[in-house]
mmCIF file of C-alpha atoms and ligand atoms in Angstrom:
data_model
loop_
_atom_site.group_PDB
_atom_site.id
_atom_site.type_symbol
_atom_site.label_atom_id
_atom_site.label_comp_id
_atom_site.label_asym_id
_atom_site.label_seq_id
_atom_site.Cartn_x
_atom_site.Cartn_y
_atom_site.Cartn_z
ATOM 1 C CA MET A 916 11.872 4.704 -21.706
ATOM 2 C CA HIS A 917 8.199 4.614 -20.612
ATOM 3 C CA ARG A 918 6.997 3.299 -17.464
ATOM 4 C CA ASP A 919 5.121 0.335 -19.249
ATOM 5 C CA THR A 920 8.437 -0.673 -20.792
ATOM 6 C CA LEU A 921 10.332 -0.271 -17.475
ATOM 7 C CA ALA A 922 7.859 -2.580 -15.815
ATOM 8 C CA VAL A 923 8.735 -5.506 -17.873
ATOM 9 C CA ARG A 924 12.362 -4.754 -18.547
ATOM 10 C CA VAL A 925 14.085 -3.286 -15.491
ATOM 11 C CA ALA A 926 16.075 -6.027 -13.659
ATOM 12 C CA VAL A 927 19.774 -7.074 -12.740
ATOM 13 C CA ASP A 928 21.745 -8.327 -15.642
ATOM 14 C CA LYS A 929 20.888 -11.939 -17.113
ATOM 15 C CA SER A 930 23.015 -14.707 -16.034
ATOM 16 C CA GLN A 931 25.305 -16.561 -18.499
ATOM 17 C CA TYR A 932 22.241 -18.691 -19.566
ATOM 18 C CA GLY A 933 20.397 -15.705 -21.248
ATOM 19 C CA GLU A 934 17.061 -16.432 -19.357
ATOM 20 C CA ASN A 935 14.264 -14.323 -20.866
ATOM 21 C CA SER A 936 12.223 -14.494 -17.655
ATOM 22 C CA GLU A 937 14.275 -13.081 -14.634
ATOM 23 C CA ALA A 938 16.064 -15.768 -12.604
ATOM 24 C CA LEU A 939 15.128 -16.716 -9.122
ATOM 25 C CA TYR A 940 18.327 -16.929 -6.988
ATOM 26 C CA LEU A 941 17.222 -19.058 -3.989
ATOM 27 C CA THR A 942 20.486 -18.890 -2.189
ATOM 28 C CA SER A 943 21.273 -17.656 1.333
ATOM 29 C CA SER A 944 24.929 -16.848 0.629
ATOM 30 C CA PHE A 945 27.224 -16.198 -2.467
ATOM 31 C CA ILE A 946 30.689 -17.585 -3.107
ATOM 32 C CA GLN A 947 33.636 -15.044 -3.128
ATOM 33 C CA SER A 948 36.470 -15.542 -5.609
ATOM 34 C CA ASP A 949 39.154 -14.885 -2.907
ATOM 35 C CA ALA A 950 39.410 -13.693 0.597
ATOM 36 C CA GLU A 951 40.530 -10.168 -0.382
ATOM 37 C CA THR A 952 37.405 -9.727 -2.461
ATOM 38 C CA ALA A 953 35.376 -10.963 0.581
ATOM 39 C CA VAL A 954 37.081 -8.289 2.695
ATOM 40 C CA ARG A 955 36.119 -5.559 0.077
ATOM 41 C CA ARG A 956 32.491 -6.586 -0.294
ATOM 42 C CA PHE A 957 31.804 -6.982 3.370
ATOM 43 C CA ALA A 958 33.318 -3.575 4.033
ATOM 44 C CA GLY A 959 30.938 -2.023 1.363
ATOM 45 C CA GLU A 960 33.958 -0.969 -0.826
ATOM 46 C CA GLU A 961 32.921 -3.148 -3.588
ATOM 47 C CA GLU A 962 29.754 -4.002 -5.339
ATOM 48 C CA GLY A 963 28.803 -7.683 -5.051
ATOM 49 C CA PHE A 964 26.467 -10.189 -3.314
ATOM 50 C CA THR A 965 27.597 -11.731 0.061
ATOM 51 C CA TYR A 966 24.602 -12.934 2.112
ATOM 52 C CA SER A 967 20.891 -12.772 1.358
ATOM 53 C CA ARG A 968 19.986 -10.836 4.546
ATOM 54 C CA PHE A 969 21.937 -8.017 2.899
ATOM 55 C CA THR A 970 21.040 -8.410 -0.757
ATOM 56 C CA ASN A 971 20.074 -11.041 -3.317
ATOM 57 C CA PRO A 972 20.039 -10.572 -7.068
ATOM 58 C CA THR A 973 16.317 -11.310 -7.228
ATOM 59 C CA VAL A 974 15.507 -8.922 -4.283
ATOM 60 C CA THR A 975 17.608 -6.301 -6.204
ATOM 61 C CA SER A 976 15.625 -6.818 -9.498
ATOM 62 C CA MET A 977 12.369 -6.196 -7.583
ATOM 63 C CA GLU A 978 13.848 -3.030 -5.977
ATOM 64 C CA GLN A 979 15.011 -1.585 -9.193
ATOM 65 C CA ARG A 980 11.874 -2.264 -10.951
ATOM 66 C CA LEU A 981 9.666 -0.687 -8.260
ATOM 67 C CA ALA A 982 12.158 2.389 -8.011
ATOM 68 C CA ALA A 983 11.593 2.614 -11.923
ATOM 69 C CA LEU A 984 7.817 2.691 -11.525
ATOM 70 C CA GLU A 985 7.702 5.243 -8.576
ATOM 71 C CA GLY A 986 10.252 7.385 -10.135
ATOM 72 C CA THR A 987 12.556 7.251 -7.093
ATOM 73 C CA GLU A 988 16.430 6.652 -7.287
ATOM 74 C CA ALA A 989 16.198 3.722 -4.881
ATOM 75 C CA CYS A 990 14.157 1.132 -3.077
ATOM 76 C CA VAL A 991 14.615 -1.303 -0.473
ATOM 77 C CA GLY A 992 12.569 -4.591 -0.188
ATOM 78 C CA THR A 993 11.124 -5.760 3.142
ATOM 79 C CA ALA A 994 9.307 -9.006 4.299
ATOM 80 C CA SER A 995 5.904 -7.243 4.404
ATOM 81 C CA GLY A 996 4.225 -3.865 4.209
ATOM 82 C CA MET A 997 4.467 -3.443 7.968
ATOM 83 C CA ALA A 998 7.896 -4.470 7.963
ATOM 84 C CA ALA A 999 8.640 -1.591 5.565
ATOM 85 C CA ILE A 1000 6.878 0.711 8.022
ATOM 86 C CA LEU A 1001 9.015 -0.690 10.845
ATOM 87 C CA LEU A 1002 12.272 0.010 8.888
ATOM 88 C CA LEU A 1003 11.335 3.319 8.033
ATOM 89 C CA CYS A 1004 10.703 4.216 11.771
ATOM 90 C CA MET A 1005 13.757 2.540 12.921
ATOM 91 C CA GLY A 1006 15.751 4.291 10.367
ATOM 92 C CA LEU A 1007 14.521 7.730 10.784
ATOM 93 C CA LEU A 1008 13.387 8.297 14.355
ATOM 94 C CA LYS A 1009 14.905 8.190 17.846
ATOM 95 C CA ALA A 1010 13.722 8.818 21.290
ATOM 96 C CA GLY A 1011 12.500 12.399 21.784
ATOM 97 C CA ASP A 1012 11.349 12.695 18.159
ATOM 98 C CA HIS A 1013 7.722 13.506 16.985
ATOM 99 C CA VAL A 1014 5.770 12.111 14.235
ATOM 100 C CA ILE A 1015 2.449 13.561 12.696
ATOM 101 C CA CYS A 1016 0.202 10.754 11.227
ATOM 102 C CA SER A 1017 -3.169 10.623 9.442
ATOM 103 C CA GLN A 1018 -5.798 9.187 11.955
ATOM 104 C CA SER A 1019 -7.312 7.195 8.950
ATOM 105 C CA VAL A 1020 -4.210 5.053 8.044
ATOM 106 C CA PHE A 1021 -4.232 1.244 8.036
ATOM 107 C CA GLY A 1022 -5.016 0.026 11.577
ATOM 108 C CA SER A 1023 -1.742 -1.801 12.108
ATOM 109 C CA THR A 1024 0.280 1.393 11.181
ATOM 110 C CA ILE A 1025 -1.449 3.421 14.130
ATOM 111 C CA LYS A 1026 -0.593 0.606 16.465
ATOM 112 C CA LEU A 1027 3.086 0.340 15.403
ATOM 113 C CA ILE A 1028 3.875 3.955 15.137
ATOM 114 C CA GLY A 1029 1.503 5.187 17.996
ATOM 115 C CA GLY A 1030 1.867 2.208 20.329
ATOM 116 C CA GLU A 1031 5.207 0.361 19.630
ATOM 117 C CA PHE A 1032 7.380 3.389 18.950
ATOM 118 C CA GLY A 1033 5.624 5.309 21.767
ATOM 119 C CA LYS A 1034 7.384 2.608 24.083
ATOM 120 C CA PHE A 1035 10.753 3.915 22.787
ATOM 121 C CA GLY A 1036 9.808 7.553 23.331
ATOM 122 C CA VAL A 1037 8.564 8.720 19.862
ATOM 123 C CA GLN A 1038 5.533 10.711 20.278
ATOM 124 C CA THR A 1039 2.768 10.766 17.631
ATOM 125 C CA THR A 1040 -0.017 13.235 17.005
ATOM 126 C CA PHE A 1041 -2.918 11.771 14.742
ATOM 127 C CA VAL A 1042 -4.712 14.349 12.827
ATOM 128 C CA SER A 1043 -7.499 14.511 10.252
ATOM 129 C CA GLN A 1044 -6.845 12.857 6.743
ATOM 130 C CA THR A 1045 -8.144 15.894 4.827
ATOM 131 C CA ASP A 1046 -7.619 18.937 6.970
ATOM 132 C CA VAL A 1047 -4.190 20.288 6.164
ATOM 133 C CA ALA A 1048 -4.511 23.093 8.937
ATOM 134 C CA GLN A 1049 -4.568 20.291 11.713
ATOM 135 C CA TRP A 1050 -1.241 19.035 10.141
ATOM 136 C CA ARG A 1051 0.215 22.409 10.223
ATOM 137 C CA ALA A 1052 -0.978 23.144 13.777
ATOM 138 C CA ALA A 1053 0.544 19.767 15.077
ATOM 139 C CA VAL A 1054 3.961 20.707 13.957
ATOM 140 C CA GLN A 1055 6.613 20.932 16.877
ATOM 141 C CA PRO A 1056 10.279 21.724 16.821
ATOM 142 C CA ASN A 1057 10.995 18.002 17.254
ATOM 143 C CA THR A 1058 8.900 16.814 14.371
ATOM 144 C CA ARG A 1059 10.835 14.654 11.947
ATOM 145 C CA LEU A 1060 8.280 12.606 9.885
ATOM 146 C CA LEU A 1061 4.582 13.182 8.450
ATOM 147 C CA PHE A 1062 2.988 9.934 7.618
ATOM 148 C CA ALA A 1063 -0.085 9.736 5.229
ATOM 149 C CA GLU A 1064 -1.844 6.992 3.143
ATOM 150 C CA THR A 1065 -4.049 7.979 0.242
ATOM 151 C CA PRO A 1066 -6.917 6.914 -0.463
ATOM 152 C CA THR A 1067 -7.625 5.432 2.850
ATOM 153 C CA ASN A 1068 -9.301 2.232 3.678
ATOM 154 C CA PRO A 1069 -12.243 1.672 3.541
ATOM 155 C CA LEU A 1070 -13.702 5.178 3.075
ATOM 156 C CA THR A 1071 -11.160 6.193 0.202
ATOM 157 C CA ASP A 1072 -10.617 9.673 1.837
ATOM 158 C CA VAL A 1073 -7.809 11.472 -0.143
ATOM 159 C CA CYS A 1074 -5.123 13.782 1.174
ATOM 160 C CA ASP A 1075 -3.482 16.533 -0.804
ATOM 161 C CA ILE A 1076 0.177 15.043 -1.023
ATOM 162 C CA GLN A 1077 1.707 18.357 -2.352
ATOM 163 C CA ALA A 1078 0.157 20.403 0.711
ATOM 164 C CA LEU A 1079 1.534 17.866 3.157
ATOM 165 C CA ALA A 1080 4.929 17.804 1.572
ATOM 166 C CA ASP A 1081 4.903 21.644 1.964
ATOM 167 C CA VAL A 1082 4.112 21.447 5.571
ATOM 168 C CA ALA A 1083 6.783 18.760 6.251
ATOM 169 C CA HIS A 1084 9.646 20.616 4.481
ATOM 170 C CA ALA A 1085 8.749 23.943 5.972
ATOM 171 C CA ALA A 1086 9.184 22.034 9.340
ATOM 172 C CA GLY A 1087 12.494 20.376 8.269
ATOM 173 C CA ALA A 1088 10.701 16.936 8.476
ATOM 174 C CA LEU A 1089 10.108 14.246 5.701
ATOM 175 C CA LEU A 1090 6.814 13.040 4.194
ATOM 176 C CA ALA A 1091 6.190 9.441 3.868
ATOM 177 C CA VAL A 1092 3.076 8.198 2.016
ATOM 178 C CA ASP A 1093 1.759 4.791 1.878
ATOM 179 C CA ASN A 1094 0.859 4.221 -1.717
ATOM 180 C CA CYS A 1095 -0.561 0.775 -1.473
ATOM 181 C CA PHE A 1096 -3.995 1.545 -2.768
ATOM 182 C CA CYS A 1097 -3.223 3.127 -5.955
ATOM 183 C CA SER A 1098 0.142 1.751 -6.581
ATOM 184 C CA PRO A 1099 2.669 3.532 -8.853
ATOM 185 C CA ALA A 1100 0.453 2.692 -11.929
ATOM 186 C CA LEU A 1101 -2.003 5.305 -10.859
ATOM 187 C CA GLN A 1102 -0.160 7.711 -8.306
ATOM 188 C CA GLN A 1103 3.558 8.512 -7.972
ATOM 189 C CA PRO A 1104 3.693 10.468 -4.689
ATOM 190 C CA VAL A 1105 7.284 11.688 -5.332
ATOM 191 C CA LYS A 1106 5.859 13.987 -8.127
ATOM 192 C CA PHE A 1107 3.999 15.744 -5.336
ATOM 193 C CA GLY A 1108 6.881 16.206 -3.195
ATOM 194 C CA ALA A 1109 6.768 13.190 -0.898
ATOM 195 C CA ASP A 1110 10.073 11.989 0.252
ATOM 196 C CA LEU A 1111 9.464 8.290 1.049
ATOM 197 C CA ILE A 1112 6.888 5.891 -0.608
ATOM 198 C CA ILE A 1113 5.808 2.763 1.501
ATOM 199 C CA HIS A 1114 4.400 -0.267 -0.185
ATOM 200 C CA SER A 1115 2.703 -3.430 0.691
ATOM 201 C CA GLY A 1116 3.861 -5.541 -2.088
ATOM 202 C CA THR A 1117 1.336 -8.140 -0.568
ATOM 203 C CA LYS A 1118 -1.657 -6.213 -2.273
ATOM 204 C CA TYR A 1119 -1.583 -4.864 -6.033
ATOM 205 C CA LEU A 1120 2.218 -5.146 -6.702
ATOM 206 C CA ASP A 1121 1.956 -9.015 -6.598
ATOM 207 C CA GLY A 1122 -1.733 -8.621 -7.609
ATOM 208 C CA GLN A 1123 -2.726 -12.215 -7.252
ATOM 209 C CA GLY A 1124 -2.890 -12.799 -3.661
ATOM 210 C CA ARG A 1125 0.100 -15.070 -3.174
ATOM 211 C CA VAL A 1126 2.962 -13.426 -0.983
ATOM 212 C CA MET A 1127 3.693 -11.192 1.657
ATOM 213 C CA ALA A 1128 6.207 -8.388 0.610
ATOM 214 C CA GLY A 1129 6.840 -4.725 1.364
ATOM 215 C CA ALA A 1130 9.177 -1.854 0.097
ATOM 216 C CA VAL A 1131 10.347 1.715 0.839
ATOM 217 C CA CYS A 1132 11.115 3.789 -2.085
ATOM 218 C CA GLY A 1133 13.228 7.230 -1.997
ATOM 219 C CA SER A 1134 16.424 8.878 -2.703
ATOM 220 C CA LYS A 1135 19.623 6.964 -2.612
ATOM 221 C CA GLN A 1136 20.792 9.045 0.419
ATOM 222 C CA LEU A 1137 17.796 8.054 2.425
ATOM 223 C CA ILE A 1138 17.429 4.595 1.303
ATOM 224 C CA GLU A 1139 21.165 3.387 1.468
ATOM 225 C CA GLU A 1140 22.235 5.585 4.346
ATOM 226 C CA LYS A 1141 19.353 5.668 6.592
ATOM 227 C CA LEU A 1142 17.199 2.482 5.859
ATOM 228 C CA VAL A 1143 19.509 -0.419 4.186
ATOM 229 C CA LEU A 1144 22.005 -0.320 7.151
ATOM 230 C CA VAL A 1145 19.329 -0.809 9.532
ATOM 231 C CA LEU A 1146 17.749 -3.731 7.563
ATOM 232 C CA ARG A 1147 21.090 -5.474 7.494
ATOM 233 C CA SER A 1148 21.290 -5.531 11.142
ATOM 234 C CA ALA A 1149 17.478 -5.972 11.890
ATOM 235 C CA GLY A 1150 16.753 -8.556 9.391
ATOM 236 C CA MET A 1151 13.246 -7.739 8.002
ATOM 237 C CA THR A 1152 14.545 -8.641 4.478
ATOM 238 C CA LEU A 1153 12.223 -9.713 1.660
ATOM 239 C CA SER A 1154 12.646 -13.351 0.568
ATOM 240 C CA ALA A 1155 14.078 -13.994 -2.847
ATOM 241 C CA PHE A 1156 11.073 -16.168 -3.695
ATOM 242 C CA ASN A 1157 8.464 -13.559 -2.687
ATOM 243 C CA ALA A 1158 10.643 -10.843 -4.480
ATOM 244 C CA TRP A 1159 10.537 -12.974 -7.755
ATOM 245 C CA ILE A 1160 6.614 -13.121 -7.369
ATOM 246 C CA VAL A 1161 6.240 -9.523 -6.922
ATOM 247 C CA LEU A 1162 8.797 -8.832 -9.631
ATOM 248 C CA LYS A 1163 6.725 -10.832 -12.131
ATOM 249 C CA GLY A 1164 3.469 -9.339 -10.761
ATOM 250 C CA MET A 1165 4.724 -5.705 -11.546
ATOM 251 C CA GLU A 1166 4.890 -6.667 -15.440
ATOM 252 C CA THR A 1167 1.070 -6.773 -15.530
ATOM 253 C CA LEU A 1168 0.307 -3.904 -12.697
ATOM 254 C CA SER A 1169 -0.578 -1.188 -15.095
ATOM 255 C CA ILE A 1170 -3.046 -3.175 -17.126
ATOM 256 C CA ARG A 1171 -4.474 -4.783 -14.107
ATOM 257 C CA MET A 1172 -4.955 -1.484 -12.400
ATOM 258 C CA GLN A 1173 -6.664 0.193 -15.361
ATOM 259 C CA ALA A 1174 -8.728 -2.859 -15.793
ATOM 260 C CA GLN A 1175 -9.759 -2.997 -11.948
ATOM 261 C CA SER A 1176 -10.213 0.594 -11.682
ATOM 262 C CA ALA A 1177 -12.549 0.720 -14.852
ATOM 263 C CA SER A 1178 -14.810 -2.164 -13.147
ATOM 264 C CA ALA A 1179 -14.790 -0.585 -9.802
ATOM 265 C CA LEU A 1180 -16.109 2.819 -11.513
ATOM 266 C CA ALA A 1181 -18.779 0.804 -13.186
ATOM 267 C CA LEU A 1182 -19.749 -0.966 -10.001
ATOM 268 C CA ALA A 1183 -19.750 2.326 -7.833
ATOM 269 C CA THR A 1184 -21.824 3.945 -10.462
ATOM 270 C CA TRP A 1185 -24.300 1.026 -10.481
ATOM 271 C CA LEU A 1186 -24.386 0.987 -6.572
ATOM 272 C CA GLU A 1187 -25.127 4.763 -6.376
ATOM 273 C CA ALA A 1188 -28.485 3.971 -8.167
ATOM 274 C CA GLN A 1189 -29.572 1.220 -5.854
ATOM 275 C CA PRO A 1190 -32.253 2.257 -3.535
ATOM 276 C CA ALA A 1191 -31.000 0.040 -0.518
ATOM 277 C CA ILE A 1192 -27.693 1.943 -0.449
ATOM 278 C CA ALA A 1193 -27.353 5.078 1.434
ATOM 279 C CA ARG A 1194 -23.944 6.143 0.099
ATOM 280 C CA VAL A 1195 -21.032 5.049 -1.943
ATOM 281 C CA HIS A 1196 -17.518 5.974 -1.051
ATOM 282 C CA TYR A 1197 -15.241 6.007 -4.280
ATOM 283 C CA SER A 1198 -12.868 8.583 -5.501
ATOM 284 C CA GLY A 1199 -13.665 8.049 -9.122
ATOM 285 C CA LEU A 1200 -17.347 9.274 -8.491
ATOM 286 C CA LYS A 1201 -18.194 12.883 -8.893
ATOM 287 C CA SER A 1202 -20.212 12.687 -5.591
ATOM 288 C CA HIS A 1203 -16.608 11.988 -3.692
ATOM 289 C CA PRO A 1204 -15.744 15.108 -1.803
ATOM 290 C CA GLN A 1205 -12.203 15.221 -3.021
ATOM 291 C CA HIS A 1206 -12.960 13.868 -6.442
ATOM 292 C CA ALA A 1207 -11.096 16.688 -8.386
ATOM 293 C CA LEU A 1208 -7.930 16.249 -6.096
ATOM 294 C CA ALA A 1209 -8.175 12.348 -6.365
ATOM 295 C CA MET A 1210 -8.226 12.726 -10.196
ATOM 296 C CA ARG A 1211 -5.212 15.006 -10.202
ATOM 297 C CA GLN A 1212 -3.159 12.598 -8.110
ATOM 298 C CA GLN A 1213 -4.429 9.330 -9.472
ATOM 299 C CA SER A 1214 -3.943 9.648 -13.189
ATOM 300 C CA GLY A 1215 -7.705 10.155 -13.529
ATOM 301 C CA LEU A 1216 -8.640 6.885 -12.024
ATOM 302 C CA GLY A 1217 -10.274 5.788 -8.649
ATOM 303 C CA GLY A 1218 -8.398 2.579 -8.075
ATOM 304 C CA ALA A 1219 -10.169 -0.669 -7.241
ATOM 305 C CA VAL A 1220 -11.600 -0.337 -3.927
ATOM 306 C CA VAL A 1221 -15.256 0.754 -3.461
ATOM 307 C CA SER A 1222 -17.003 0.912 -0.067
ATOM 308 C CA PHE A 1223 -20.858 1.462 0.416
ATOM 309 C CA ASP A 1224 -23.385 1.970 3.256
ATOM 310 C CA VAL A 1225 -26.398 -0.273 3.301
ATOM 311 C CA LYS A 1226 -29.382 1.317 4.610
ATOM 312 C CA GLY A 1227 -30.936 0.055 7.904
ATOM 313 C CA ALA A 1228 -33.512 1.639 10.473
ATOM 314 C CA SER A 1229 -30.857 1.102 13.289
ATOM 315 C CA PRO A 1230 -27.067 0.185 13.500
ATOM 316 C CA GLU A 1231 -28.193 -3.426 14.197
ATOM 317 C CA ALA A 1232 -30.692 -3.616 11.232
ATOM 318 C CA ALA A 1233 -28.015 -2.086 9.073
ATOM 319 C CA ARG A 1234 -25.523 -4.892 10.109
ATOM 320 C CA GLN A 1235 -28.035 -7.555 9.620
ATOM 321 C CA ASN A 1236 -28.616 -6.144 5.893
ATOM 322 C CA ALA A 1237 -24.946 -5.757 5.403
ATOM 323 C CA PHE A 1238 -24.371 -9.521 6.550
ATOM 324 C CA HIS A 1239 -27.217 -10.538 4.352
ATOM 325 C CA LEU A 1240 -25.728 -8.972 1.213
ATOM 326 C CA ILE A 1241 -22.145 -10.535 2.097
ATOM 327 C CA ASP A 1242 -23.589 -14.075 2.639
ATOM 328 C CA SER A 1243 -25.606 -13.784 -0.654
ATOM 329 C CA THR A 1244 -22.574 -13.464 -2.764
ATOM 330 C CA ARG A 1245 -21.350 -16.641 -4.647
ATOM 331 C CA VAL A 1246 -18.509 -15.101 -6.562
ATOM 332 C CA CYS A 1247 -16.909 -12.512 -4.283
ATOM 333 C CA SER A 1248 -14.318 -14.061 -1.615
ATOM 334 C CA ILE A 1249 -15.403 -13.203 2.046
ATOM 335 C CA THR A 1250 -11.988 -12.029 3.074
ATOM 336 C CA ALA A 1251 -10.206 -8.902 4.301
ATOM 337 C CA ASN A 1252 -7.382 -8.845 1.863
ATOM 338 C CA LEU A 1253 -7.287 -6.723 -1.233
ATOM 339 C CA GLY A 1254 -5.240 -6.280 -4.377
ATOM 340 C CA ASP A 1255 -6.202 -9.596 -5.816
ATOM 341 C CA THR A 1256 -7.581 -10.363 -9.326
ATOM 342 C CA LYS A 1257 -10.376 -12.089 -7.375
ATOM 343 C CA THR A 1258 -12.999 -9.678 -5.990
ATOM 344 C CA THR A 1259 -12.994 -9.648 -2.084
ATOM 345 C CA ILE A 1260 -15.841 -8.451 0.147
ATOM 346 C CA THR A 1261 -15.658 -7.619 3.774
ATOM 347 C CA HIS A 1262 -17.493 -5.892 6.691
ATOM 348 C CA PRO A 1263 -14.950 -3.351 8.205
ATOM 349 C CA ALA A 1264 -16.816 -2.715 11.407
ATOM 350 C CA SER A 1265 -16.472 -6.468 12.459
ATOM 351 C CA THR A 1266 -13.119 -7.241 10.834
ATOM 352 C CA SER A 1267 -10.508 -4.696 10.245
ATOM 353 C CA HIS A 1268 -11.994 -2.233 12.522
ATOM 354 C CA GLY A 1269 -13.475 -4.896 15.054
ATOM 355 C CA ARG A 1270 -11.107 -3.964 17.843
ATOM 356 C CA LEU A 1271 -12.197 -0.309 17.960
ATOM 357 C CA THR A 1272 -14.962 0.878 20.523
ATOM 358 C CA GLU A 1273 -18.262 1.634 18.873
ATOM 359 C CA GLU A 1274 -17.558 5.359 19.769
ATOM 360 C CA GLN A 1275 -14.159 5.231 17.912
ATOM 361 C CA ARG A 1276 -15.831 3.624 14.964
ATOM 362 C CA GLN A 1277 -18.475 6.287 14.705
ATOM 363 C CA ALA A 1278 -15.572 8.777 14.786
ATOM 364 C CA ALA A 1279 -13.946 7.126 11.913
ATOM 365 C CA GLY A 1280 -17.214 6.779 9.934
ATOM 366 C CA ILE A 1281 -17.130 3.054 10.013
ATOM 367 C CA GLY A 1282 -20.762 2.141 10.290
ATOM 368 C CA GLN A 1283 -22.450 -1.070 10.832
ATOM 369 C CA GLY A 1284 -23.914 -1.122 7.155
ATOM 370 C CA LEU A 1285 -20.464 -0.359 5.615
ATOM 371 C CA ILE A 1286 -19.296 -2.932 3.120
ATOM 372 C CA ARG A 1287 -15.918 -2.814 1.346
ATOM 373 C CA VAL A 1288 -15.398 -4.448 -1.980
ATOM 374 C CA ALA A 1289 -11.942 -4.613 -3.639
ATOM 375 C CA VAL A 1290 -12.777 -5.309 -7.254
ATOM 376 C CA GLY A 1291 -10.837 -7.897 -9.225
ATOM 377 C CA LEU A 1292 -10.909 -9.037 -12.783
ATOM 378 C CA GLU A 1293 -13.983 -11.053 -12.905
ATOM 379 C CA HIS A 1294 -16.687 -9.687 -15.479
ATOM 380 C CA ILE A 1295 -18.598 -6.779 -14.304
ATOM 381 C CA ASP A 1296 -22.117 -8.210 -15.001
ATOM 382 C CA ASP A 1297 -21.066 -11.210 -12.689
ATOM 383 C CA LEU A 1298 -20.099 -8.896 -10.013
ATOM 384 C CA LYS A 1299 -23.151 -6.807 -10.219
ATOM 385 C CA ALA A 1300 -25.363 -9.902 -10.122
ATOM 386 C CA ASP A 1301 -23.521 -11.166 -7.186
ATOM 387 C CA LEU A 1302 -24.185 -8.053 -5.141
ATOM 388 C CA ALA A 1303 -27.895 -7.743 -6.593
ATOM 389 C CA ARG A 1304 -28.759 -11.156 -5.118
ATOM 390 C CA GLY A 1305 -28.461 -9.781 -1.635
ATOM 391 C CA LEU A 1306 -29.786 -6.339 -2.322
ATOM 392 C CA ASP A 1307 -33.035 -7.605 -4.081
ATOM 393 C CA THR A 1308 -33.799 -9.751 -1.288
ATOM 394 C CA LEU A 1309 -33.238 -7.151 1.732
ATOM 395 C CA SER A 1310 -36.243 -7.243 4.119
HETATM 396 C C1 PLP B 2209 -1.953 -4.263 3.950
HETATM 397 C C2 PLP B 2209 -1.498 -2.961 4.149
HETATM 398 C C3 PLP B 2209 -0.404 -2.592 4.826
HETATM 399 C C4 PLP B 2209 0.362 -3.760 5.473
HETATM 400 O O1 PLP B 2209 0.918 -4.593 4.727
HETATM 401 P P1 PLP B 2209 1.305 -6.083 4.925
HETATM 402 O O2 PLP B 2209 2.155 -6.614 3.694
HETATM 403 O O3 PLP B 2209 0.091 -6.802 5.155
HETATM 404 O O4 PLP B 2209 2.266 -6.166 6.142
HETATM 405 C C5 PLP B 2209 0.004 -1.182 5.047
HETATM 406 N N1 PLP B 2209 -0.601 -0.254 4.540
HETATM 407 C C6 PLP B 2209 -1.895 -0.517 3.889
HETATM 408 C C7 PLP B 2209 -2.503 0.661 3.204
HETATM 409 C C8 PLP B 2209 -2.234 -1.770 3.645
HETATM 410 O O5 PLP B 2209 -3.426 -2.052 2.991
#
């Protein structure tokens, strides 16, 4: 069946009541018919639910639906996107292993892989998002994992998933891709050779800014043998309630991503023509350095996150102008989250990237005039007017 159909139909079997909307199973444990059945289920010899830290029917429904959308055999739900990356690293790495990671991934990912796992003897090399030669040059005999995120936040740099998969596989390593920004509605990394897909369900999968959730998708062998066993002991389990929200969110994922991408392209095109703006970062624009690659990987769409640099004679002036624009909005929510139906606006240099030194920020291309907008479902004319209010009154 087509993915649009799977997005609304894949789930565990209905209960005896025949509910049309999937049931929410808020229970911590499951009654076993007899002691021998319990023995078989706890030993993993028989399918069946036992305890919700291990599995829960609502969580299983969410996992099956997301796997269907990503085109993978299996999926495991986690408490958050960061819990998914924690599970990935716990399941795949041990002391003495080496990881290659893009230097442009989500800030907490850099802290978790480079910092926390560094404490346990895992060594990480951070390389350029876009220069495949740097990834190849970083390979060591003990390299086990390559980790990428595309497009990146907030500058929308795109990496070539197929090229990184080739580097990983030639080295006997696995490629994991954080697919949070495009979601499977636009990009299915397994098609380009990725082995494992990371999700923050908090973003577009829920899509309405309600719950924390995460997931890892991949082959049955990797998910069940390497990750699920760790999750059962470590307990970064997805709650049934949050799984249910994400399960229902995925039913509208494709139409939301298409509508929000269309608005983002219209907004990016309009921003590019504004005299007070120095540069717009959006992979859907022809001016984007990896436009052709992005269109190939992302079903011809740019996604819903647009960033732009407001002009300023000095970094201080650019920051003042950016704050003026942000503070002049009345529709956009001033918040660092994204993936919501409500458009959000943020100043990365002082929020998501606020803990970096000015030098590190310069290297990452996060200027003081940079603003990120995650476009929601409001009317495009209202969003333009909301940004025009600040742009038209810049000193
Ligand atoms: C938000 C985010 C995460 C972390 O997800 P949480 O659900 O907040 O833990 C990871 N990667 C990317 C790209 C994100 O945007």
